[in-house]
Coordinates of C-alpha atoms and ligand atoms in Angstrom, one line a residue:
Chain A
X197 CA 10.1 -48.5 -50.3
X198 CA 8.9 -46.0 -46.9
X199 CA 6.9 -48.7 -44.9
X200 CA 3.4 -46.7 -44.6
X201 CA 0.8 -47.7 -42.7
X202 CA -3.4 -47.4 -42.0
X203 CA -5.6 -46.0 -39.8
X204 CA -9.1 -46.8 -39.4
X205 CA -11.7 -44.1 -37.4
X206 CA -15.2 -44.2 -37.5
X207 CA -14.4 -40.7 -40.0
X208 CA -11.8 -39.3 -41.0
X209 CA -11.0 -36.6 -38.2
X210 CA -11.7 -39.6 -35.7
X211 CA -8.6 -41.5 -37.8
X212 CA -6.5 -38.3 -37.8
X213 CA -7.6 -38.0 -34.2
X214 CA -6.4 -41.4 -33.3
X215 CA -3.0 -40.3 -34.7
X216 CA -2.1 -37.4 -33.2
X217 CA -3.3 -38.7 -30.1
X218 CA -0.9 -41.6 -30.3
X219 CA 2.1 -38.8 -31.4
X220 CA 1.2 -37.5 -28.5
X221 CA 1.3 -40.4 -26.0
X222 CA 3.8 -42.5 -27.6
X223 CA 6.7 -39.4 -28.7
X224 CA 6.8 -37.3 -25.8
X225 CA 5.2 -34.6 -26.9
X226 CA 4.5 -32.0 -24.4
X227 CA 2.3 -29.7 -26.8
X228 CA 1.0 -30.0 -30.4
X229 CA 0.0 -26.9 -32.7
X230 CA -3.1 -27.8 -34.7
X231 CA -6.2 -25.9 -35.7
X232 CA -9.1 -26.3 -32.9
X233 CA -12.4 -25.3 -33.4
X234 CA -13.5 -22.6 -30.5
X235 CA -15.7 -24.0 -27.9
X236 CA -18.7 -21.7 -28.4
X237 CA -18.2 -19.8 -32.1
X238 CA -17.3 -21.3 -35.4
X239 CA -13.9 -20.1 -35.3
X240 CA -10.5 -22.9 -36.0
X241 CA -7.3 -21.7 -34.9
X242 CA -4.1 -23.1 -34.4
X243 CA -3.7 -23.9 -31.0
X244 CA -1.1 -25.1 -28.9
X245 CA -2.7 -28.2 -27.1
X246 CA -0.9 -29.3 -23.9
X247 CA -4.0 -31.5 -22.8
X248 CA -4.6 -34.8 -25.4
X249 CA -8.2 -35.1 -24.7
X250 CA -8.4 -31.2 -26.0
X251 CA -7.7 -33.2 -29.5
X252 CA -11.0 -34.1 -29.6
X253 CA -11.8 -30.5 -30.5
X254 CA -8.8 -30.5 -33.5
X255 CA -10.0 -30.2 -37.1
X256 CA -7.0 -30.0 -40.0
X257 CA -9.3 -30.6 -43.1
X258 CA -11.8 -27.6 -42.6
X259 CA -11.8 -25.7 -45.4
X260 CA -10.4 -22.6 -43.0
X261 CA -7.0 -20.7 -43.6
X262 CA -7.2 -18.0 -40.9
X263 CA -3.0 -18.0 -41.1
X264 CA 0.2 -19.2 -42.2
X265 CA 1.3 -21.7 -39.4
X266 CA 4.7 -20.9 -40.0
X267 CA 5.2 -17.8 -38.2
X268 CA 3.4 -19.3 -34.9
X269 CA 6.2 -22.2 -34.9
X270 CA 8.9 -19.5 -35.5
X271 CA 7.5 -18.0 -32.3
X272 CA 7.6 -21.2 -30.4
X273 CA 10.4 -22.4 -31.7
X274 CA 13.2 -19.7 -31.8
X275 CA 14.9 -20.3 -28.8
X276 CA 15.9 -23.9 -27.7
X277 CA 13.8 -26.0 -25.4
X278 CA 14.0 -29.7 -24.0
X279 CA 10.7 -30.1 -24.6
X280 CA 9.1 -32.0 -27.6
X281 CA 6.7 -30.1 -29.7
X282 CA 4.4 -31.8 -33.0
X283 CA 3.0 -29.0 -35.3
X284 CA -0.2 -30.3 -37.7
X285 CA 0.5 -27.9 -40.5
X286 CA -0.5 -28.1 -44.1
X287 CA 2.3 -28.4 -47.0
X288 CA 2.4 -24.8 -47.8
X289 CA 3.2 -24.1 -44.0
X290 CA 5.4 -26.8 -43.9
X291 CA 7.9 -25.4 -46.8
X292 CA 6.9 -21.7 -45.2
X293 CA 8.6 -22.9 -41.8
X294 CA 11.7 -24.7 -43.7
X295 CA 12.3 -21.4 -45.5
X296 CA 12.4 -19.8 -41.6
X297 CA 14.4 -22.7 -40.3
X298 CA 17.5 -22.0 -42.9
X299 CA 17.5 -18.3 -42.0
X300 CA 17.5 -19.3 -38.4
X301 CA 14.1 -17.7 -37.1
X302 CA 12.5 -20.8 -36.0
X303 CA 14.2 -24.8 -35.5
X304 CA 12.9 -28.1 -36.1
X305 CA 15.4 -29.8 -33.4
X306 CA 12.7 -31.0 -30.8
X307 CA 10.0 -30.4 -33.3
X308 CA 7.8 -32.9 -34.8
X309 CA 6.1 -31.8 -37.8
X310 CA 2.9 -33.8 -39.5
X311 CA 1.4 -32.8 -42.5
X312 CA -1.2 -34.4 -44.5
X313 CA -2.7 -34.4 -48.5
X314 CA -4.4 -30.7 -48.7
X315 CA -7.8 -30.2 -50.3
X316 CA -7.3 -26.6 -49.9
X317 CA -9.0 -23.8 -48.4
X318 CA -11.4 -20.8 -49.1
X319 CA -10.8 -17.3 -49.0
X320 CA -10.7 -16.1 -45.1
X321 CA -13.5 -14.1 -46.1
X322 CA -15.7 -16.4 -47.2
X323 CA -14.8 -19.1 -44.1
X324 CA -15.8 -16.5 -42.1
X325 CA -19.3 -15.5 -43.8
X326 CA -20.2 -19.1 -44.2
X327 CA -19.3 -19.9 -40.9
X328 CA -21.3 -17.3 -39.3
X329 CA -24.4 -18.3 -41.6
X330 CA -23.6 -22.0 -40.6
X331 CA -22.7 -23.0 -43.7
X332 CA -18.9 -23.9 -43.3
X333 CA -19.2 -27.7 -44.3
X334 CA -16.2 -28.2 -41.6
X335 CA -17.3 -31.8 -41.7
X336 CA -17.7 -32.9 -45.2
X337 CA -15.7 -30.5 -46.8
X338 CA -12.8 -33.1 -47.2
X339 CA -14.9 -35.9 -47.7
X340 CA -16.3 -34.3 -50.8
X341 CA -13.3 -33.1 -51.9
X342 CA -11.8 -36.8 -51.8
X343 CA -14.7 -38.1 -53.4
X344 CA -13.8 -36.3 -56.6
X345 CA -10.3 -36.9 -55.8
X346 CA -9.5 -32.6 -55.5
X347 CA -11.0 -31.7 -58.9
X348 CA -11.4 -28.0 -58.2
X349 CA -14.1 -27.8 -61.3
X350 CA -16.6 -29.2 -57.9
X351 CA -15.4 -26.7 -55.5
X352 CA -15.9 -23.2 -56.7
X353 CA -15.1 -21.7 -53.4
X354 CA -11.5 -22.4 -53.1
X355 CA -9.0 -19.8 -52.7
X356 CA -6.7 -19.1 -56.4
X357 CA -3.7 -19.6 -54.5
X358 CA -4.9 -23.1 -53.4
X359 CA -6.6 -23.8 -57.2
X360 CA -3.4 -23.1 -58.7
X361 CA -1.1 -25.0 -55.7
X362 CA 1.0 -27.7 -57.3
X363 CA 2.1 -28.7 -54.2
X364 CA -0.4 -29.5 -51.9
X365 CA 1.1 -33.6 -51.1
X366 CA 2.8 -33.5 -47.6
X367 CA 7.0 -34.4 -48.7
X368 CA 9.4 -33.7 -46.1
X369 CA 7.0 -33.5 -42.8
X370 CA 8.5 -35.9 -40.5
X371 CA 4.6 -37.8 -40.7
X372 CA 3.3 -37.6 -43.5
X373 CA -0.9 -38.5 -43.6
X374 CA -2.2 -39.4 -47.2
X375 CA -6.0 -39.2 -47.7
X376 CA -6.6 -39.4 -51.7
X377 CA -8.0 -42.8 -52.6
X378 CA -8.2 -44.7 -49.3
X379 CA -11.3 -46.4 -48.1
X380 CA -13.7 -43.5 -46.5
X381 CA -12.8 -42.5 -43.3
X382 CA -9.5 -44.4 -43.3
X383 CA -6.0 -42.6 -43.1
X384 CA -2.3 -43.8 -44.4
X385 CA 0.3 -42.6 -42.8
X386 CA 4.1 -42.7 -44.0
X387 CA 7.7 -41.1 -42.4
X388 CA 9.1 -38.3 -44.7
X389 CA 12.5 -38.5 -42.5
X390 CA 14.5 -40.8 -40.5
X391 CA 13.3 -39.1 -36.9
X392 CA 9.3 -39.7 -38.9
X393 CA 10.4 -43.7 -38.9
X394 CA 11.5 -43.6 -35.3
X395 CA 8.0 -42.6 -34.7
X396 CA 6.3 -44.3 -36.5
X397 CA 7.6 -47.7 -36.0
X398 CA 6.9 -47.1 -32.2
X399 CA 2.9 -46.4 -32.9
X400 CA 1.8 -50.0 -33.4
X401 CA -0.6 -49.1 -36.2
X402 CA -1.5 -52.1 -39.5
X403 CA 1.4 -51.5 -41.9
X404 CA -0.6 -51.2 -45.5
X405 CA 0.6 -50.8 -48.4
X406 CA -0.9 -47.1 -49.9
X407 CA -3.6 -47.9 -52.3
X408 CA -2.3 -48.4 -55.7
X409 CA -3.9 -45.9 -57.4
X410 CA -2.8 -43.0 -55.6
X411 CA 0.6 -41.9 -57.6
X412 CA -1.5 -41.4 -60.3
X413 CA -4.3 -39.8 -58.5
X414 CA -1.4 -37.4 -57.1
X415 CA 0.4 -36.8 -60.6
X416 CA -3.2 -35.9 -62.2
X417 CA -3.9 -33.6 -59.1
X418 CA -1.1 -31.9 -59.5
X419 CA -1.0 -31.6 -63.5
X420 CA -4.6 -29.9 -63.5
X421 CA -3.9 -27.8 -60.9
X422 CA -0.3 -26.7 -62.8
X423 CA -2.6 -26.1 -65.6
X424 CA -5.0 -23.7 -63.7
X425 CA -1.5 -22.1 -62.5
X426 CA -0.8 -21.8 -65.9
X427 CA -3.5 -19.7 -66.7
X428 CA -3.6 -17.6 -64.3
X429 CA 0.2 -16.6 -64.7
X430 CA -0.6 -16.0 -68.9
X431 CA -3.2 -13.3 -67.7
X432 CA -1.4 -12.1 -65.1
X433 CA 1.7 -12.0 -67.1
X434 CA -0.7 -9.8 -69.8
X435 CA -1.8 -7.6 -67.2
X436 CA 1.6 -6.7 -65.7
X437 CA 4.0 -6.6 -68.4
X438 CA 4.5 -3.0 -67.9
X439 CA 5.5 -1.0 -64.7
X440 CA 2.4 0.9 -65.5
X441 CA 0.1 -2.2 -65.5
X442 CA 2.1 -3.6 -62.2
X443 CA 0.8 0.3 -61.2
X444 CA -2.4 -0.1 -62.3
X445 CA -2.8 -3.9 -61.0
X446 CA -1.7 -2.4 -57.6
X447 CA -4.0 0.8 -57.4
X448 CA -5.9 0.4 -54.5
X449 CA -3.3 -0.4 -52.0
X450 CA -3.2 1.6 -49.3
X451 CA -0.1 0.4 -47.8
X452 CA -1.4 -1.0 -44.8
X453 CA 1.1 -3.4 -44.9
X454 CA -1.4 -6.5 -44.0
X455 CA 0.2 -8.3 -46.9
X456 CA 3.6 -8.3 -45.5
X457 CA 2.2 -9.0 -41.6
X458 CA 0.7 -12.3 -43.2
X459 CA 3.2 -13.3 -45.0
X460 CA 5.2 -16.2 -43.0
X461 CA 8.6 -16.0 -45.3
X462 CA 8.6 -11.7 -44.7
X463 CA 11.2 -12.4 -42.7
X464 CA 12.7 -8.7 -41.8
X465 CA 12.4 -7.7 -38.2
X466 CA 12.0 -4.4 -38.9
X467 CA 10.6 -3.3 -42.4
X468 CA 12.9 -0.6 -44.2
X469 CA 9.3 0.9 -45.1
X470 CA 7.9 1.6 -41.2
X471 CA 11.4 3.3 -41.0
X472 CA 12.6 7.0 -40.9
X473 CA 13.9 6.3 -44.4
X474 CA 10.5 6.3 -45.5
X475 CA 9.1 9.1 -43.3
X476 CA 9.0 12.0 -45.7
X477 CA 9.2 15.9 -44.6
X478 CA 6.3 17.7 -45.7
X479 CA 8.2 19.9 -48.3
X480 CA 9.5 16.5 -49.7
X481 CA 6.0 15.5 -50.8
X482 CA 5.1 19.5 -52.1
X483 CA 8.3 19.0 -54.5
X484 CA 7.5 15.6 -55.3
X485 CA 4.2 16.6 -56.7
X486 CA 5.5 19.7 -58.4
X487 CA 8.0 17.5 -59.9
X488 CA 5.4 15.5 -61.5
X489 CA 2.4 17.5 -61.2
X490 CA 0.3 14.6 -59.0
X491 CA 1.7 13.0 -56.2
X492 CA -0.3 9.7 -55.7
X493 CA -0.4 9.4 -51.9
X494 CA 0.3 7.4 -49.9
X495 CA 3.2 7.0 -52.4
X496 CA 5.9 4.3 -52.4
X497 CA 3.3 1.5 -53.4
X498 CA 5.5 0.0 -56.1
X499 CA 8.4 0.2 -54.1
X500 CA 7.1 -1.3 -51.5
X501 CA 5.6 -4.2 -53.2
X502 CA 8.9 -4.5 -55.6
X503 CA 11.1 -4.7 -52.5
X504 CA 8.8 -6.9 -50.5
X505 CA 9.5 -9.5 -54.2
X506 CA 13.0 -9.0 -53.8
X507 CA 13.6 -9.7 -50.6
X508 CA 11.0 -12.7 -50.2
X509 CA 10.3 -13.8 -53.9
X510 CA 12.5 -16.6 -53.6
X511 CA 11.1 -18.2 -50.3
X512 CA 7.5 -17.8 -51.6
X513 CA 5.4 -20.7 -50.6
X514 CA 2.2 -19.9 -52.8
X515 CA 0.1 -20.2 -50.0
X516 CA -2.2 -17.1 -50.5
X517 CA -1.8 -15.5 -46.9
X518 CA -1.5 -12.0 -48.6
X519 CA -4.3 -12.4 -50.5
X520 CA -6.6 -13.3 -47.3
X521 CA -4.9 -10.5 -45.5
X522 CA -5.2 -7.5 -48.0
X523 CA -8.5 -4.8 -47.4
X524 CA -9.0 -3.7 -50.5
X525 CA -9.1 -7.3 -52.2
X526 CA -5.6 -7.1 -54.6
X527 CA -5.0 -10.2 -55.9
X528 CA -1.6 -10.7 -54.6
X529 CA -1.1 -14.3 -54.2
X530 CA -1.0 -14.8 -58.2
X531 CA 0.7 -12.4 -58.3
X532 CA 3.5 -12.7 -55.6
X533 CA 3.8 -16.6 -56.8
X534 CA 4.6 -15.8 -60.3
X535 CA 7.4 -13.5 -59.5
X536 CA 8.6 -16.0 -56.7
X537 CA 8.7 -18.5 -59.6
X538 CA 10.1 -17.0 -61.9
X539 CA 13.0 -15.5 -59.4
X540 CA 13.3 -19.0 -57.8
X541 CA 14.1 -20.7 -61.3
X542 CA 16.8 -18.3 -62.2
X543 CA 18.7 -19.9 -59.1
X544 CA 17.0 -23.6 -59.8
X545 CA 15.9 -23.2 -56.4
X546 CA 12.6 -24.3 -54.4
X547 CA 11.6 -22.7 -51.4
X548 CA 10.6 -25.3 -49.0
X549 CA 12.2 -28.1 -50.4
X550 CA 14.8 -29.4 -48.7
X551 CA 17.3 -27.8 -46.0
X552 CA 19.9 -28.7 -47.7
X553 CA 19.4 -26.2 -50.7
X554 CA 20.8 -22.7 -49.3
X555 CA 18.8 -19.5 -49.6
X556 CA 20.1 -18.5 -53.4
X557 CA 21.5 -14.9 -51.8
X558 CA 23.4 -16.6 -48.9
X559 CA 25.9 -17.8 -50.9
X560 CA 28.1 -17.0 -54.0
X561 CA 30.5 -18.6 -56.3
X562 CA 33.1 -17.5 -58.6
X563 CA 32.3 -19.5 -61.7
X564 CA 28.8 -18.7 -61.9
X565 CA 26.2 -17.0 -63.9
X566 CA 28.6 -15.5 -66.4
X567 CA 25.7 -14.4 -68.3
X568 CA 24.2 -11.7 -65.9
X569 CA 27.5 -9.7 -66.7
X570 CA 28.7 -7.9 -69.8
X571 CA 27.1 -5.4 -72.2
Chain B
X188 CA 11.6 9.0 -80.1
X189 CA 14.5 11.0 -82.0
X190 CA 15.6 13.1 -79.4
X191 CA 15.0 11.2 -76.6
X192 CA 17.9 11.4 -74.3
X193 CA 17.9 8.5 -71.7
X194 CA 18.9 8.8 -68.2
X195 CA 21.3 6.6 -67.1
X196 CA 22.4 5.8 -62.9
X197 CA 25.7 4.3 -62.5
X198 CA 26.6 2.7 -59.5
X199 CA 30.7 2.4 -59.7
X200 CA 32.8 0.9 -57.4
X201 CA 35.2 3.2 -55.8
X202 CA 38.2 1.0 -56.5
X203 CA 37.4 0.2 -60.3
X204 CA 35.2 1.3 -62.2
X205 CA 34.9 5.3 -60.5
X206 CA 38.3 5.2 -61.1
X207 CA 37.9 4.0 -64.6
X208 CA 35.9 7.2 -64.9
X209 CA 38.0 9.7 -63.6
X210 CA 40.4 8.2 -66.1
X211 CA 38.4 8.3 -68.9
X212 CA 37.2 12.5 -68.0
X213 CA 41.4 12.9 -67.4
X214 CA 42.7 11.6 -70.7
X215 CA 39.9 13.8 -72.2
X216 CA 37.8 10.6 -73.2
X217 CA 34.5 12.1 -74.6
X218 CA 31.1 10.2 -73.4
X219 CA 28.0 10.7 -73.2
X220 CA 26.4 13.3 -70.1
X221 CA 23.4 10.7 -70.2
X222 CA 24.7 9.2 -66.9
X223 CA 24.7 9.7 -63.6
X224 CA 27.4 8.4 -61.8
X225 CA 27.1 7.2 -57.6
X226 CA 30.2 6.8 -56.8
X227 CA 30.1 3.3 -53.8
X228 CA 32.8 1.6 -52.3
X229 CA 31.8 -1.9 -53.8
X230 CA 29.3 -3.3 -55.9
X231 CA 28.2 -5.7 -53.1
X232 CA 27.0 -2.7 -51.5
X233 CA 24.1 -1.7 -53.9
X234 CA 20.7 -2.8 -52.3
X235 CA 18.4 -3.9 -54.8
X236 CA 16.1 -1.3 -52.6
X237 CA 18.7 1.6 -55.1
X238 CA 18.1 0.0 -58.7
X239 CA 14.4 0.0 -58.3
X240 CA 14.6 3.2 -56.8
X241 CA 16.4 4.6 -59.3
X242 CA 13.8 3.0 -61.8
X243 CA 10.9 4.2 -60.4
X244 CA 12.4 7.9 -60.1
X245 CA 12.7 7.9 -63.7
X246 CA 16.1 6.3 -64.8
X247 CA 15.7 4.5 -68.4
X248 CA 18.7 2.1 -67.4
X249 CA 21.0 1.3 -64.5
X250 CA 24.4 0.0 -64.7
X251 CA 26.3 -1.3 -61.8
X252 CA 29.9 -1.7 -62.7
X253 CA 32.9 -3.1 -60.1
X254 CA 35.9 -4.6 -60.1
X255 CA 36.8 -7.7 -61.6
X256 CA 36.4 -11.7 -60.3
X257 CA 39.0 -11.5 -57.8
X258 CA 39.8 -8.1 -57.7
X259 CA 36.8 -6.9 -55.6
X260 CA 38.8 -5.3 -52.3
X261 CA 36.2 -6.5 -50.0
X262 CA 36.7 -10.2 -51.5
X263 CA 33.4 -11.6 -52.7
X264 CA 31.4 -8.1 -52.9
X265 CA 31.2 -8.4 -56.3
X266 CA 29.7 -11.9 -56.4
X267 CA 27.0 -11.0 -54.1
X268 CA 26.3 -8.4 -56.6
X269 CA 26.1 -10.6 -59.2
X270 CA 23.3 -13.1 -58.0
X271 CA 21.3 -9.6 -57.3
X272 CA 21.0 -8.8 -60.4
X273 CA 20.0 -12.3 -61.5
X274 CA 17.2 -11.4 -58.9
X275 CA 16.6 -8.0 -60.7
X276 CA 16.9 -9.5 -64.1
X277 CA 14.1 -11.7 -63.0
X278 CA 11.7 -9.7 -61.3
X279 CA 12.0 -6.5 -63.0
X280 CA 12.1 -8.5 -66.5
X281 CA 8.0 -9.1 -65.9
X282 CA 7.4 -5.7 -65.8
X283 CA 8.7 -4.2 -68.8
X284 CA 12.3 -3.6 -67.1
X285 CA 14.2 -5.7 -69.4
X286 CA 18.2 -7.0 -68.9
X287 CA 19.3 -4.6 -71.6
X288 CA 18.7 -1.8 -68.9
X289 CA 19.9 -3.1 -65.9
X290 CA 23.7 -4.1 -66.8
X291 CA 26.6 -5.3 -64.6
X292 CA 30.3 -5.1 -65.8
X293 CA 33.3 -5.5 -64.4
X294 CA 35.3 -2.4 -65.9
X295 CA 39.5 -2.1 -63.9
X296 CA 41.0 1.2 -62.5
X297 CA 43.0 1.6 -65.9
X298 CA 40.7 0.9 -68.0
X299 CA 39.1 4.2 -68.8
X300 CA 38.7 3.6 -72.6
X301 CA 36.8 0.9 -72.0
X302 CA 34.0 2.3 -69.5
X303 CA 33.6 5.1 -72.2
X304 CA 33.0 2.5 -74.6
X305 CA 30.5 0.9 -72.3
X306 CA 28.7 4.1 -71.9
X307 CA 28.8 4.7 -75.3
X308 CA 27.0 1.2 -76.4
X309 CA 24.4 1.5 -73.5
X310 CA 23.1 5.2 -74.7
X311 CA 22.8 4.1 -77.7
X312 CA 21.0 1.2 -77.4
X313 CA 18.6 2.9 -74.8
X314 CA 18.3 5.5 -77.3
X315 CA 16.7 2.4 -79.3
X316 CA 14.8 0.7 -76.9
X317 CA 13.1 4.4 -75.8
X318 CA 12.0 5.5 -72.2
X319 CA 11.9 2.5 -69.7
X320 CA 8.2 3.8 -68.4
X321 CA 6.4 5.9 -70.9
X322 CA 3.7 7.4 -67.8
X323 CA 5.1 7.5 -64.5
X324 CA 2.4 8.8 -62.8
X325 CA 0.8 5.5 -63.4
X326 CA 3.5 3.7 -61.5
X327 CA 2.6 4.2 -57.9
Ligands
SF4_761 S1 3.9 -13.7 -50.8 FE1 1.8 -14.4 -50.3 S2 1.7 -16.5 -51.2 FE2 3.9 -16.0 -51.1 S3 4.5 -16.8 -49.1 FE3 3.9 -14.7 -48.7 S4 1.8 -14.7 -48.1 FE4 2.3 -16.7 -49.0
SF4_762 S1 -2.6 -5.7 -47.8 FE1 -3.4 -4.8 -49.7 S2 -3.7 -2.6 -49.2 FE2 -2.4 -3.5 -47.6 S3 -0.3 -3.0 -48.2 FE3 -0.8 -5.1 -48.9 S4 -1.5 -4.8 -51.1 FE4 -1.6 -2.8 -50.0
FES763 S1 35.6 -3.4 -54.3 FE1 35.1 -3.1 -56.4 S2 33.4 -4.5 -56.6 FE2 34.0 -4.9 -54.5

């Protein structure tokens, strides 16, 4: 049994705050990514904090999404360094960044990573609006929803990718925070791998059993919320059962390409679609449209969106950062996460999971799927 | 739907399954004109990018055929193509795309009987199954 331990604040952000201040003094650690609110405007971003008393100012539990997480560590992390970096990221950025760490675009060597039970978020949109209005609920937003123990019935704002998440408990993070079920304002806190233990051990906080009702607060969490997923899959699954309804479902794309931009597991560095493969000659498009008699424009929308599945579907981490990103409101994060489900059971793979489970199209056997062949 | 004639891409292997072809048209073979073939130099060359793009410029079926387990002359080529069209078979199956049009065989040099048979079988059971996309102006 993973000796866990508890952490008692005056709230909950002053217990998480105690944490990553002791990370901090205790590991090493010469800078930690985590969302910090903006000194004068309502805005939480993920910041790289070099200064601990800046912590003060750090706030994981908002209800605010701006970005996947992942990409910023890829960016920190790419090249080696001596220097000890923590990242506060939420589960979804957590399997986001393994998925980048296989295909060598970011590394965990001198990285800690902390992760923590997530309530979800709302749409960036909606943040945003709130926020400006004053409404955000930054504080109170994850005291509510522990209260009702993440029933999304109570919570009406919450994004559909984070409704329908069925993964939102923190797993392999090297520290692991758990929040359902303890006593308000209080924190657990548990090592999801050996380098986790080393740190934790050193941290000298109350070592507390987790309350005992939380696996089965967990397992209903997650059943509802694979139910809601459920759901939203059969109607998707209604709507898009044609090319022509995938068509329809995507009509008011403009390719912008926003979607692929927020997505932390796009992990091309140059997209086939900004390239001269894609850069038409004017007569091409005049014969296109004779061809058919109506040239949409601009054109390649499926393709694009059929490609981006192909080459990402299997890393997809469900956490809805294509859905914040896209203008025209598409709903692409049900969307992208059934197809990413459905591609990642053919190989029985899941993104995120573990580094030890290779990227299904970076290797190949001989004795394998004998039943794609043959006619 | 009776005289619906579906278009079929082909993307052979140089070292097989073209080969295979050329046998079949030389030993007067009869198959069906239905199919396009694109002639590669191994099936772990076909991008996933081609089958969809061959779908979504109007092809009713695409069949990627190389050489057999352990004959592929780039080694494992053929393997790689294998998982990608577990991949296609997976994504393109949600759309109406089904397995029955996107087929991977492994069809030798010599064996120009059988990749007439092949094409053959997949006419006629595209014939059946009708166009892939009935309106393609409503796939964008
Ligand atoms: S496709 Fe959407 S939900 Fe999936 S990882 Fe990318 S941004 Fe997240
Ligand atoms: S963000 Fe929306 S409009 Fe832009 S390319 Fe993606 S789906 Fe299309
Ligand atoms: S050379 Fe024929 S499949 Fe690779």
């Amino acid at each position: 049994m993973e000796e866990t331990y508890e952490i008692r604040g005056t709230d909950l952000l002053d217990s998480v705050k105690k944490l990553l201040t002791s990370v901090f003094e205790t590991s090493s650690v010469s800078s930690m990514l985590v969302p910090v609110r903006h000194t004068t405007t309502h805005v939480l971003m993920p910041t790289l904090v070099s200064d601990p008393g800046e912590l003060q100012r750090a706030d994981p539990f908002a209800p605010c999404f701006p970005l996947n997480s992942a990409k910023l560590v890829s960016k920190l992390t790419k090249k080696h360094s001596n220097e000890t970096m923590a990242a506060v990221l939420r589960p979804c950025e957590l399997r986001a960044l393994v998925e980048l760490v296989k295909i060598k675009q970011a590394t965990m060597d001198n990285l800690i990573t902390i992760s923590f039970d997530c309530a979800g978020a709302w749409p960036n949109r909606e943040y945003n609006q709130a926020a400006t209005e004053g409404k955000a609920k930054n504080r109170g937003f994850m005291e509510q929803r522990l209260e009702s123990k993440f029933d999304d019935e109570t919570e009406d704002r919450l994004a559909t990718s984070c409704r329908i998440c069925a993964a939102p408990f923190p797993e392999n993070a090297d520290i692991c925070i758990t929040l359902l079920d303890h006593d308000p304002g209080s924190i657990g806190v548990f090592a999801g791998t050996d380098r986790g233990r080393e740190i934790i051990t050193g941290l000298a906080f109350e070592p507390k059993p987790l309350p005992g009702t939380r696996a089965d607060t967990v397992r209903a969490v997650i059943q509802r919320k694979k139910e809601a997923g459920k759901k939203v899959f059969e109607d998707l699954a209604r709507e898009t059962a044609t090319m022509e309804g995938l068509g329809n479902y995507l009509a008011s794309c403009v390719n912008c390409y926003n979607c692929r931009v927020a997505c932390p597991v796009c992990f091309c560095r140059e997209c086939v679609f900004n390239t001269d493969v894609f850069d038409y000659e004017p007569f091409q498009y005049a014969s296109w449209a004779k061809d058919k008699g109506t040239l949409r424009m601009p054109m390649d929308t499926v393709f694009f969106h059929l490609t981006r599945m192909i080459h990402m579907g299997l890393s997809c981490v469900g956490c809805g950062q294509c859905s914040n990103a896209c203008p025209n409101d598409i709903r692409l994060a049900e969307l992208f996460t059934a197809v990413g489900k459905g591609a990642q059971e053919g190989f029985g793979y899941v993104p995120g999971k573990s580094m030890d489970d290779p990227f299904p199209l970076s290797v190949f056997f001989e004795d394998e799927f004998q039943d794609v062949t043959g006619i | 739907m009776d005289n619906f004639e579906p278009t079929i891409i082909a993307f052979v292997c140089n070292w097989c399954t073209y080969t295979a072809a050329d046998l079949a048209g030389t030993s007067r073979q009869k198959y069906p004109p239905n199919v396009r073939l694109i002639r590669v130099m191994c099936t772990g060359m076909v991008d996933p990018k081609y089958v969809v793009k061959a779908f979504l410029s109007g092809a009713d079926a695409v069949l990627v055929s190389g050489c057999h387990p352990g004959d592929c002359h780039y080694i494992n080529g053929n393997y790689k193509a294998r998982r990608r069209v577990r991949l296609l078979h997976g994504i393109l199956g949600r759309f109406g795309i089904d397995r029955e049009r996107l087929r991977l065989t492994w069809i030798g040099a010599s064996d120009g009987i059988e990749f007439a048979k092949v094409i053959h079988a997949m006419v006629a059971e595209i014939k059946a199954l009708g166009p892939a996309v009935s309106d393609m102006k409503l796939v964008i």
